[in-house]
PDB file of C-alpha atoms and ligand atoms in Angstrom:
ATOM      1  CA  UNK Y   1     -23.467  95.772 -10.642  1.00 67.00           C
ATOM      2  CA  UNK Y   2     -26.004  94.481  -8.211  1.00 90.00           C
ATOM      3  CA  UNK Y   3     -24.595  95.289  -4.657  1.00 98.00           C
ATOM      4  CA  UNK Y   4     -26.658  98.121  -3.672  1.00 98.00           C
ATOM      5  CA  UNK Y   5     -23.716  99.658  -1.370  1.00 98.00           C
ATOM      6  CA  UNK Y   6     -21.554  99.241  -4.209  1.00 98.00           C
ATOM      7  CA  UNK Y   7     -24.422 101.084  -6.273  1.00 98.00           C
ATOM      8  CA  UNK Y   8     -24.986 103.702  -3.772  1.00 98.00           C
ATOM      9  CA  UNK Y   9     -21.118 104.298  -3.183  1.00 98.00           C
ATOM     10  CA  UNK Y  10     -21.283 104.995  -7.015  1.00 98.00           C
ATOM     11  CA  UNK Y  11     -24.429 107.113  -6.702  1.00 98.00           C
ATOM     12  CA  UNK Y  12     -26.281 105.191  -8.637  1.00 97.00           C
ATOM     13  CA  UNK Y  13     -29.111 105.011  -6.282  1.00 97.00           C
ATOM     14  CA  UNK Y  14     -29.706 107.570  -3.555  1.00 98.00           C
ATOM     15  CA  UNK Y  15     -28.641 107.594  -0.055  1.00 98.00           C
ATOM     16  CA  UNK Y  16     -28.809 109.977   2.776  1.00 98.00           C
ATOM     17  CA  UNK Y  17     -25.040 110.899   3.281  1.00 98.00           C
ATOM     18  CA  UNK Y  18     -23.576 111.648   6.439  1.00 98.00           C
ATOM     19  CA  UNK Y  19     -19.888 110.817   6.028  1.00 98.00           C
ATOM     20  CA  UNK Y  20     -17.703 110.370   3.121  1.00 98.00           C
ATOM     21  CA  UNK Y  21     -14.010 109.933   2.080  1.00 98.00           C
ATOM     22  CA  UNK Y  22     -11.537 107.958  -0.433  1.00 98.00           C
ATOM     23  CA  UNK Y  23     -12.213 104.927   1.633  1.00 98.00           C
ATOM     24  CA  UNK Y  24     -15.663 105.070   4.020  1.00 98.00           C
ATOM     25  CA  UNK Y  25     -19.030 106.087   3.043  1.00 98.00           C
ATOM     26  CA  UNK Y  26     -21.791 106.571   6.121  1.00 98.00           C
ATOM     27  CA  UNK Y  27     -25.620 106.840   5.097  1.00 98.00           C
ATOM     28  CA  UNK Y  28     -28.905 106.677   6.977  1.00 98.00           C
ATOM     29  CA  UNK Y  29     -30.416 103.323   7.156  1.00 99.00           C
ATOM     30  CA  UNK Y  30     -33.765 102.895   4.722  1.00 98.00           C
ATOM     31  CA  UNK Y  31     -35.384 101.128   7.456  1.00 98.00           C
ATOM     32  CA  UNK Y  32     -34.295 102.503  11.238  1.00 98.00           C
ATOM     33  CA  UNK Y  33     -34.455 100.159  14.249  1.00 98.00           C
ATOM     34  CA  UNK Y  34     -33.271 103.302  16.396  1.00 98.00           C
ATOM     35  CA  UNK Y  35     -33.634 107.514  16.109  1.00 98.00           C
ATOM     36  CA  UNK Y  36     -29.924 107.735  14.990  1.00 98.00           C
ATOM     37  CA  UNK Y  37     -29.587 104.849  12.298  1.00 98.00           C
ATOM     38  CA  UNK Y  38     -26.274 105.110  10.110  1.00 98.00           C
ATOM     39  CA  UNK Y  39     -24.501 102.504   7.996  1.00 99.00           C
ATOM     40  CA  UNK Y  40     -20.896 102.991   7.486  1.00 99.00           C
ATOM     41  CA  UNK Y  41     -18.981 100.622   4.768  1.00 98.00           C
ATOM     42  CA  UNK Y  42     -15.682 100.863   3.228  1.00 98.00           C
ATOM     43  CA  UNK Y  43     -15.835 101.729  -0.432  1.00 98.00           C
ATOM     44  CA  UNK Y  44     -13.916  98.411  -1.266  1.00 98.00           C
ATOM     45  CA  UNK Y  45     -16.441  95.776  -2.149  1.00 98.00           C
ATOM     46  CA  UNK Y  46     -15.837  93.266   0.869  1.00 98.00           C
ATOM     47  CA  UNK Y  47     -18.711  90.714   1.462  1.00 98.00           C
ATOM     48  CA  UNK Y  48     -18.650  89.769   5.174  1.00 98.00           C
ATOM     49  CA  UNK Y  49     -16.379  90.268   8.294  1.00 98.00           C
ATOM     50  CA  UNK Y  50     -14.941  86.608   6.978  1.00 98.00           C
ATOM     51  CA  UNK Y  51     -13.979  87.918   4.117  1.00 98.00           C
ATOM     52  CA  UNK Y  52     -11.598  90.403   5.456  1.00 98.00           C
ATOM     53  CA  UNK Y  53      -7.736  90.000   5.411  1.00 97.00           C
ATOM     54  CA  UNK Y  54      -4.444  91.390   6.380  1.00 97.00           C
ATOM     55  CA  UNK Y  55      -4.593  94.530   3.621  1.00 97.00           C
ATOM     56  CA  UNK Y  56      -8.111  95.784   5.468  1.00 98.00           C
ATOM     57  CA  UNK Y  57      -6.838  96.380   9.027  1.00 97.00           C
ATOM     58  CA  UNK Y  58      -6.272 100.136   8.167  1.00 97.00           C
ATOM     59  CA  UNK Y  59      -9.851 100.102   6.636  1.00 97.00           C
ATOM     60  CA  UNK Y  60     -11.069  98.574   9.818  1.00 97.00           C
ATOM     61  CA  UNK Y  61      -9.758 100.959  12.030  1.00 97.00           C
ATOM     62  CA  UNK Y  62     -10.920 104.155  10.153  1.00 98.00           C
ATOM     63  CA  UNK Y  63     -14.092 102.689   9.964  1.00 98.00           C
ATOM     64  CA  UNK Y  64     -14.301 103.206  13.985  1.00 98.00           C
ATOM     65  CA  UNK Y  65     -12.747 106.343  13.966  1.00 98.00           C
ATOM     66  CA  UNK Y  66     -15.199 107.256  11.642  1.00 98.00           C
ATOM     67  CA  UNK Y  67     -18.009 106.245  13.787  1.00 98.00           C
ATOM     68  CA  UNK Y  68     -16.653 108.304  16.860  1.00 98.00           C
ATOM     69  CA  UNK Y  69     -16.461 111.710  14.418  1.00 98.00           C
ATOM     70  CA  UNK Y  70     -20.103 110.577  13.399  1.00 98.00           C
ATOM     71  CA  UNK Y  71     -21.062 110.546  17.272  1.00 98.00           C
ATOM     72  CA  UNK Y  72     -19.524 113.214  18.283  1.00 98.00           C
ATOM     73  CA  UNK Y  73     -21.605 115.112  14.778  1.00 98.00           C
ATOM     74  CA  UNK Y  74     -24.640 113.782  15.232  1.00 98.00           C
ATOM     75  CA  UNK Y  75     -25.127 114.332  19.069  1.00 98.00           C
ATOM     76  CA  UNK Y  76     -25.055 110.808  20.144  1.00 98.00           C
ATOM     77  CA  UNK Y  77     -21.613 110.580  22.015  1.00 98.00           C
ATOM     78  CA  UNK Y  78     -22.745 111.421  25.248  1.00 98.00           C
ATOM     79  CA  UNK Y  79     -25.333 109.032  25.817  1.00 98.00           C
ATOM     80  CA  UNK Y  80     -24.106 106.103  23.787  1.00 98.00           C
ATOM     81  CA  UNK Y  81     -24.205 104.078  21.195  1.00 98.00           C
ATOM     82  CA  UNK Y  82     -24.306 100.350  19.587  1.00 98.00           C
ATOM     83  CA  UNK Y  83     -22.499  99.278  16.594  1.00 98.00           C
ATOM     84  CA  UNK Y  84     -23.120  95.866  15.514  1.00 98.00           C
ATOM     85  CA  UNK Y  85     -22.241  94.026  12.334  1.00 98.00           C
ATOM     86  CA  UNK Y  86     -24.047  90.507  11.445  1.00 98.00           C
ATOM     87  CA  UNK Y  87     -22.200  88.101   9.418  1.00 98.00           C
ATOM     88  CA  UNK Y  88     -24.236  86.004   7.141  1.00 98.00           C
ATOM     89  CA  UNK Y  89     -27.588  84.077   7.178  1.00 97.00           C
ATOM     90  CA  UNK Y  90     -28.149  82.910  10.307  1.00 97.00           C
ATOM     91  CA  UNK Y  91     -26.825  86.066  12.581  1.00 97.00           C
ATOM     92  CA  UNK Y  92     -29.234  88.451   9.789  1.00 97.00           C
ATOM     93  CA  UNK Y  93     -26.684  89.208   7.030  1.00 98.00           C
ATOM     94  CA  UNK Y  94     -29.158  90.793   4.164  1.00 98.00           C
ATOM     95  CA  UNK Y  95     -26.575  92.723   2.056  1.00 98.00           C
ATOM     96  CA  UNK Y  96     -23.311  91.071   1.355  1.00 98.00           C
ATOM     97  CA  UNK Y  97     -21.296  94.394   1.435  1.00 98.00           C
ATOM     98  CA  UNK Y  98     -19.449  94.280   4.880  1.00 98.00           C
ATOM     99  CA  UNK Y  99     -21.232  97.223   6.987  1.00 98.00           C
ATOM    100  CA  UNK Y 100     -21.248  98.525  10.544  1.00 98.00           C
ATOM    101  CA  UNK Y 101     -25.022  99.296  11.805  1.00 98.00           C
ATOM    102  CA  UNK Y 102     -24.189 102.183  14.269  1.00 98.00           C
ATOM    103  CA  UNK Y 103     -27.399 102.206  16.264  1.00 98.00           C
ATOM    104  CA  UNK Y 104     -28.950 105.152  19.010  1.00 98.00           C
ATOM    105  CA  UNK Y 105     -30.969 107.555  20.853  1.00 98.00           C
ATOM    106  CA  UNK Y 106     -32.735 104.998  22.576  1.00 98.00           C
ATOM    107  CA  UNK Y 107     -31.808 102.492  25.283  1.00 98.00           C
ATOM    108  CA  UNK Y 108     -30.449  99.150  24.169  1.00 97.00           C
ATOM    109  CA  UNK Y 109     -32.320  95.931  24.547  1.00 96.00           C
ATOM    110  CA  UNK Y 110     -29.195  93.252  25.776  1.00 97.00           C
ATOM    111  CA  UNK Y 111     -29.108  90.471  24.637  1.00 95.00           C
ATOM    112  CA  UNK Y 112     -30.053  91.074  20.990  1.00 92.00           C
ATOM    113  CA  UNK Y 113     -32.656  89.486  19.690  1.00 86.00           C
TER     114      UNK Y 113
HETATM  115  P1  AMP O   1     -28.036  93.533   7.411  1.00 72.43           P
HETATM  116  O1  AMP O   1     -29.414  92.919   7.536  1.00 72.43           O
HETATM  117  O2  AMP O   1     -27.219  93.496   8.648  1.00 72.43           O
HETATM  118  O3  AMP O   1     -27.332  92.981   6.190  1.00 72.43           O
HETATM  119  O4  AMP O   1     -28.295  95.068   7.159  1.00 72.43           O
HETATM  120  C1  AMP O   1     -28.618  95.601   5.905  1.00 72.43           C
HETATM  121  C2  AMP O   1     -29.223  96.946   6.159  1.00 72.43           C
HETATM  122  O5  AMP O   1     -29.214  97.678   4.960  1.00 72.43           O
HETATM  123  C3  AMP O   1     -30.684  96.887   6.633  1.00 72.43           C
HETATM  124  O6  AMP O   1     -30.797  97.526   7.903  1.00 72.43           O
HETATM  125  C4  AMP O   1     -31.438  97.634   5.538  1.00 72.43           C
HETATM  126  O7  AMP O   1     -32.512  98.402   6.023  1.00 72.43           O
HETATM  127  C5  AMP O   1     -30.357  98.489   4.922  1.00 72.43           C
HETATM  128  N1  AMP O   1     -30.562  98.869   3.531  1.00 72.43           N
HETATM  129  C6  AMP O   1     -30.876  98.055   2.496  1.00 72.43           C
HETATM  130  N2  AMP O   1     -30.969  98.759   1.351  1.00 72.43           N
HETATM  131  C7  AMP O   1     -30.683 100.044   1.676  1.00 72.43           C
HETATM  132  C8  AMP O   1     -30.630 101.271   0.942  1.00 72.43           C
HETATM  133  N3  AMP O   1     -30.870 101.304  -0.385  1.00 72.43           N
HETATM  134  N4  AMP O   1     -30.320 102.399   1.602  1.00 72.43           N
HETATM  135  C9  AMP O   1     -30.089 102.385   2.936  1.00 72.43           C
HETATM  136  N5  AMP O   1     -30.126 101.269   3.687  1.00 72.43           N
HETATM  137  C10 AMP O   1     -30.429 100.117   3.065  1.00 72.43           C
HETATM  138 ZN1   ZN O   2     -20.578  96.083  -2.707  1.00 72.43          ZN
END
């Protein structure tokens, strides 16, 4: 298989684990733009937000709650957060496993670059 979320939802390659269930997996980053860096993904192999459909919406929103219990774990709820997600090339798409880059403990540059 050669996604590497698909590889590290598998545990084929490591990952720093913050969150898991049957359907979400949150991990650190590799490479941190921020303190607090955490992917979160949905264990179903989806390649970008245009890719989702009807069937995901539940996935979708327990991907956000998810992200709240991460805040409030981690420490970060208080003073905020980002969450951003880019979809494909040209917005800085790199893996093509749909993910949500949860982003803090510094303050936010707007707008992105
Ligand atoms: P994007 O550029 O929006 O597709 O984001 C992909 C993110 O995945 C980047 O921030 C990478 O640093 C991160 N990444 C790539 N490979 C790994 C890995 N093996 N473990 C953790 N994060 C990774
Ligand atoms: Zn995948």
């Amino acid at each position: 298989m050669s996604c590497v979320f698909c590889r590290i939802i598998n545990k084929e390659i490591p990952a720093k684990i913050v969150y898991e269930d049957e359907k979400v997996l949150a991990f650190h980053d590799i490479n941190p733009q921020a303190p607090f860096h955490i992917l979160v993904i949905p264990k179903k192999h989806i390649s970008t937000l245009l890719d989702l459909d009807e069937s995901d919406k539940e996935i979708l929103g327990h991907i956000y709650i998810t992200i709240n219990k991460i805040a409030k774990e981690l420490g970060f709820a208080e003073k905020g957060f980002r969450v951003v997600t880019n979809c494909k090339e040209e917005a800085g798409q790199t893996v093509f496993h749909v993910h949500f880059h949860v982003l803090a403990g510094r303050v936010m540059d707007w707008p992105p670059g």
